[in-house]
Coordinates of C-alpha atoms in Angstrom, one line a residue:
X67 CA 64.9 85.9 140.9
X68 CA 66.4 87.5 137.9
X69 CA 67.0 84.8 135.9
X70 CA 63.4 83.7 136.5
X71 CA 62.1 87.4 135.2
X72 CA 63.9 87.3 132.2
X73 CA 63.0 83.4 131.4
X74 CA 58.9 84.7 132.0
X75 CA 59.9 87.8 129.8
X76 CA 61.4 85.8 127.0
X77 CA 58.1 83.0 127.3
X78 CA 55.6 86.0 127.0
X79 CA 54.5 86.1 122.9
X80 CA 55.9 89.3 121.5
X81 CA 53.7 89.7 118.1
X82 CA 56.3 90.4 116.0
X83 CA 53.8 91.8 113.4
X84 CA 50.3 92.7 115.1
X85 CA 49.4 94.3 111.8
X86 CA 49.6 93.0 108.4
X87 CA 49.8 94.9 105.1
X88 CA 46.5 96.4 103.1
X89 CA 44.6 93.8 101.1
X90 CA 45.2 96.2 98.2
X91 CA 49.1 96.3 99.0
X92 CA 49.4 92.6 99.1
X93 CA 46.7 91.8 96.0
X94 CA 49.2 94.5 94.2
X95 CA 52.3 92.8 95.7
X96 CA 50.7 88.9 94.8
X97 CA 50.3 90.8 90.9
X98 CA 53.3 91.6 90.2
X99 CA 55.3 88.5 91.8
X100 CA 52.9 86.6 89.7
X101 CA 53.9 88.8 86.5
X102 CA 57.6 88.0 88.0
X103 CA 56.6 84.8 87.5
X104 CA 55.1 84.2 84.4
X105 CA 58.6 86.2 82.7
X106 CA 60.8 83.8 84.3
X107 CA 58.7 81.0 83.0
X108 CA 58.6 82.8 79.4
X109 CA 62.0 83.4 79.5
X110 CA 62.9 79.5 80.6
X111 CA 60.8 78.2 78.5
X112 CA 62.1 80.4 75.5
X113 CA 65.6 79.4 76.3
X114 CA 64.8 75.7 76.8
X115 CA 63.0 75.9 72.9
X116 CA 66.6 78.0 72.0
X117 CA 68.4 75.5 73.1
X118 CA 66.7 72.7 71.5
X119 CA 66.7 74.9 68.2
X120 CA 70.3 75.0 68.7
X121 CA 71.2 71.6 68.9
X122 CA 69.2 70.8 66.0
X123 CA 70.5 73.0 63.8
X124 CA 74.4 72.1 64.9
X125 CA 73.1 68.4 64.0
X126 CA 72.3 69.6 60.9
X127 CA 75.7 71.7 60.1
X128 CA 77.3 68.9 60.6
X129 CA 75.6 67.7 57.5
X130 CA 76.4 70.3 55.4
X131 CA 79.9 71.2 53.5
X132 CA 80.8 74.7 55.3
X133 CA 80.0 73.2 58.5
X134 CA 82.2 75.9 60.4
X135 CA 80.3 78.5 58.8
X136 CA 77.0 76.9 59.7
X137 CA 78.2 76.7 62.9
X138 CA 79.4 79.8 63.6
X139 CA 76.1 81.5 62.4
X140 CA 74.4 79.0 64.6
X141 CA 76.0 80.2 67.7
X142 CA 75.4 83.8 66.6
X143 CA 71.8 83.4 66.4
X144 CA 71.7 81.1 69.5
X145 CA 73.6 83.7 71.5
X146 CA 71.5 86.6 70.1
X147 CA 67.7 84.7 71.1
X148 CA 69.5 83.7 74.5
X149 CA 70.0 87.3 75.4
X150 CA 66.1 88.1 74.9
X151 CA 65.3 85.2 76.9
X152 CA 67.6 86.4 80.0
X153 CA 66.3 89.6 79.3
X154 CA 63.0 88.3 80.3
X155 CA 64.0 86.4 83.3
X156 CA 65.9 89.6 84.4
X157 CA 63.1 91.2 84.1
X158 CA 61.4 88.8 86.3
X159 CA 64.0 88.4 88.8
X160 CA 63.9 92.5 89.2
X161 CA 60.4 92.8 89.6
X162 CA 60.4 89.9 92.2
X163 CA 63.7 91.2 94.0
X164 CA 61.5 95.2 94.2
X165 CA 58.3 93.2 95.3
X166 CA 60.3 91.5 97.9
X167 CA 62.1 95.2 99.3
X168 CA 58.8 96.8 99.3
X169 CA 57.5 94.0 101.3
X170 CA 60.7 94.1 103.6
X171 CA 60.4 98.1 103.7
X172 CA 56.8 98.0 104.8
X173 CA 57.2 95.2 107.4
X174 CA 60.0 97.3 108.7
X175 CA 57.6 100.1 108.7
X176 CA 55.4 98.0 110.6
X177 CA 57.4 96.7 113.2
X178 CA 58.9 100.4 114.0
X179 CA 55.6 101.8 114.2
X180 CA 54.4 99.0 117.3
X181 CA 58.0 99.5 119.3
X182 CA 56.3 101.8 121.7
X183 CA 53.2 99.1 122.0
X184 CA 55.1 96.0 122.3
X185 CA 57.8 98.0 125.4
X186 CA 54.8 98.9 126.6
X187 CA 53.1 95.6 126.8
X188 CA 56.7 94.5 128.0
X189 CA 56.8 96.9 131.1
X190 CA 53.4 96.0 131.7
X191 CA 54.1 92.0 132.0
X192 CA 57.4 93.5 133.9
X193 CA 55.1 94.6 136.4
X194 CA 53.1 91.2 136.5
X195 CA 55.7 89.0 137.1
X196 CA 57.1 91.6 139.5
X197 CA 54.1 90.9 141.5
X198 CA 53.6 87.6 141.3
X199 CA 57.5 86.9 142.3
X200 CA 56.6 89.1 145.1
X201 CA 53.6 87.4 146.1
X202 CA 55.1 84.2 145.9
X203 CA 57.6 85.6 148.0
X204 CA 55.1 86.4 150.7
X205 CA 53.5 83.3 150.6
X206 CA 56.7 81.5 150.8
X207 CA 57.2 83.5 153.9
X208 CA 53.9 82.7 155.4
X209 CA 54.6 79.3 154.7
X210 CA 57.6 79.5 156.8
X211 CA 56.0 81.8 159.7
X212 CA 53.9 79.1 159.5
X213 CA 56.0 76.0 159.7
X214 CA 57.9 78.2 162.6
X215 CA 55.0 78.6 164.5
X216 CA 53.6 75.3 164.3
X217 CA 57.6 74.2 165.4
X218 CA 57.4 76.3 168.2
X219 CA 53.8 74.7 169.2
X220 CA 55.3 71.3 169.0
X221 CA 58.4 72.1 171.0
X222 CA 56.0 73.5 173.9
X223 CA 53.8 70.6 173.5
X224 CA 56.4 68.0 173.6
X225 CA 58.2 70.0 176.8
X226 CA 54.9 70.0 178.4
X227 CA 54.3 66.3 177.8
X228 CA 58.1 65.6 179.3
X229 CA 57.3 68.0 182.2
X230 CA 53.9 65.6 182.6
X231 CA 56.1 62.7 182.4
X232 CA 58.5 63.6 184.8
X233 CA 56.0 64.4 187.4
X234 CA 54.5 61.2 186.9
X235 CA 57.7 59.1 187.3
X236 CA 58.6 61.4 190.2
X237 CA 55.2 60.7 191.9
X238 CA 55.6 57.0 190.8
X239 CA 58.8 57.2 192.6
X240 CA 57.2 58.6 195.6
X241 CA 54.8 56.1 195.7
X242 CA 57.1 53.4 195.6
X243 CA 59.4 55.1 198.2
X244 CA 56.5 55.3 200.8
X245 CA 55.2 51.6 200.0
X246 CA 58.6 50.7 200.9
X247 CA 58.9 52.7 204.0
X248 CA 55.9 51.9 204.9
X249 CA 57.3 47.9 204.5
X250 CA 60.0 48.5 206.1
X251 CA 58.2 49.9 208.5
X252 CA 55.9 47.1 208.8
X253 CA 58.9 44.6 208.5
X254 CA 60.7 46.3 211.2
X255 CA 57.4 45.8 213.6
X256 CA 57.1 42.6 213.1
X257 CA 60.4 41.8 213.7
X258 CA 60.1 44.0 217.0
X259 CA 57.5 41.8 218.0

């Protein structure tokens, strides 16, 4: 029977989170991932025009006569623009990761603040399938009384119809026994006579 409670315990829907966070939290939370958002994109976009600036301008060092030296300046500035465009998707990625452990804090929050609700709800379906294992338990023992009973019923029946029988073969036999005395009897006259 325990492996049956614990299967009906595991089947009944815990709401893992009953209650959701303020409109205003989330509209706040849905602001500032979108912010998040738009800096990554800035700061992608930003690097993909760096990049493209770059490789233009180390086509066109290769063009001129102190190509080292155009090249070398070329990677300085590339190198200095690339650090404002991680900047911005740092910025981005650190609003997004705070968003996301606020979010994680308050669900959390959530979640401790209904432990005494959902034991609560658990006891109380404890207690339900508690009673309908033992309910099922007396019915399967009624069942049984039952088929007992009706066993017992049948066993008297059937010994009362063999009794019945028996009677009838031994006044069967009794017949029979007296017609044939009596034939005998009859035989034994007429031979006498």
């Amino acid at each position: 029977m325990a492996p049956l409670l614990i299967a009906a315990l595991l089947a009944w829907p815990l709401a893992a989170t009953a209650s959701e966070p303020s409109p205003g939290q989330q509209a706040a939370w849905e602001a500032r991932l979108e912010q998040a958002a738009k800096l990554q994109a800035e700061g992608k976009e930003m690097q993909d025009s760096i990049d493209k600036t770059f490789d233009e301008q180390t086509k066109a060092c290769y063009k001129k006569f102190l190509v080292s030296s155009c090249l070398k300046e070329s990677k300085l500035q590339h190198s200095k623009s690339s650090h404002q465009a991680q900047r911005l998707i740092n910025e981005g990625k650190a609003i997004e990761r705070s968003v996301k452990k606020e979010q994680l804090a308050d669900k959390d929050a959530r979640q401790a603040a209904e432990v005494p609700q959902r034991e609560a709800e658990l006891k109380a379906r404890e207690r339900e399938v508690s009673a309908e294992q033992a309910e099922k338990a007396a019915q399967i023992e009624q069942t049984r009384a039952d088929k007992e009973r009706k066993a017992a019923e049948g066993a008297k029946r059937k010994a009362e119809q063999a009794e019945r029988q028996r009677k009838k073969v031994e006044e069967h036999e009794a017949r029979l026994a007296a017609k044939k005395a009596q034939a005998e009897r009859r035989a034994a006259e007429a031979e006498a006579k």
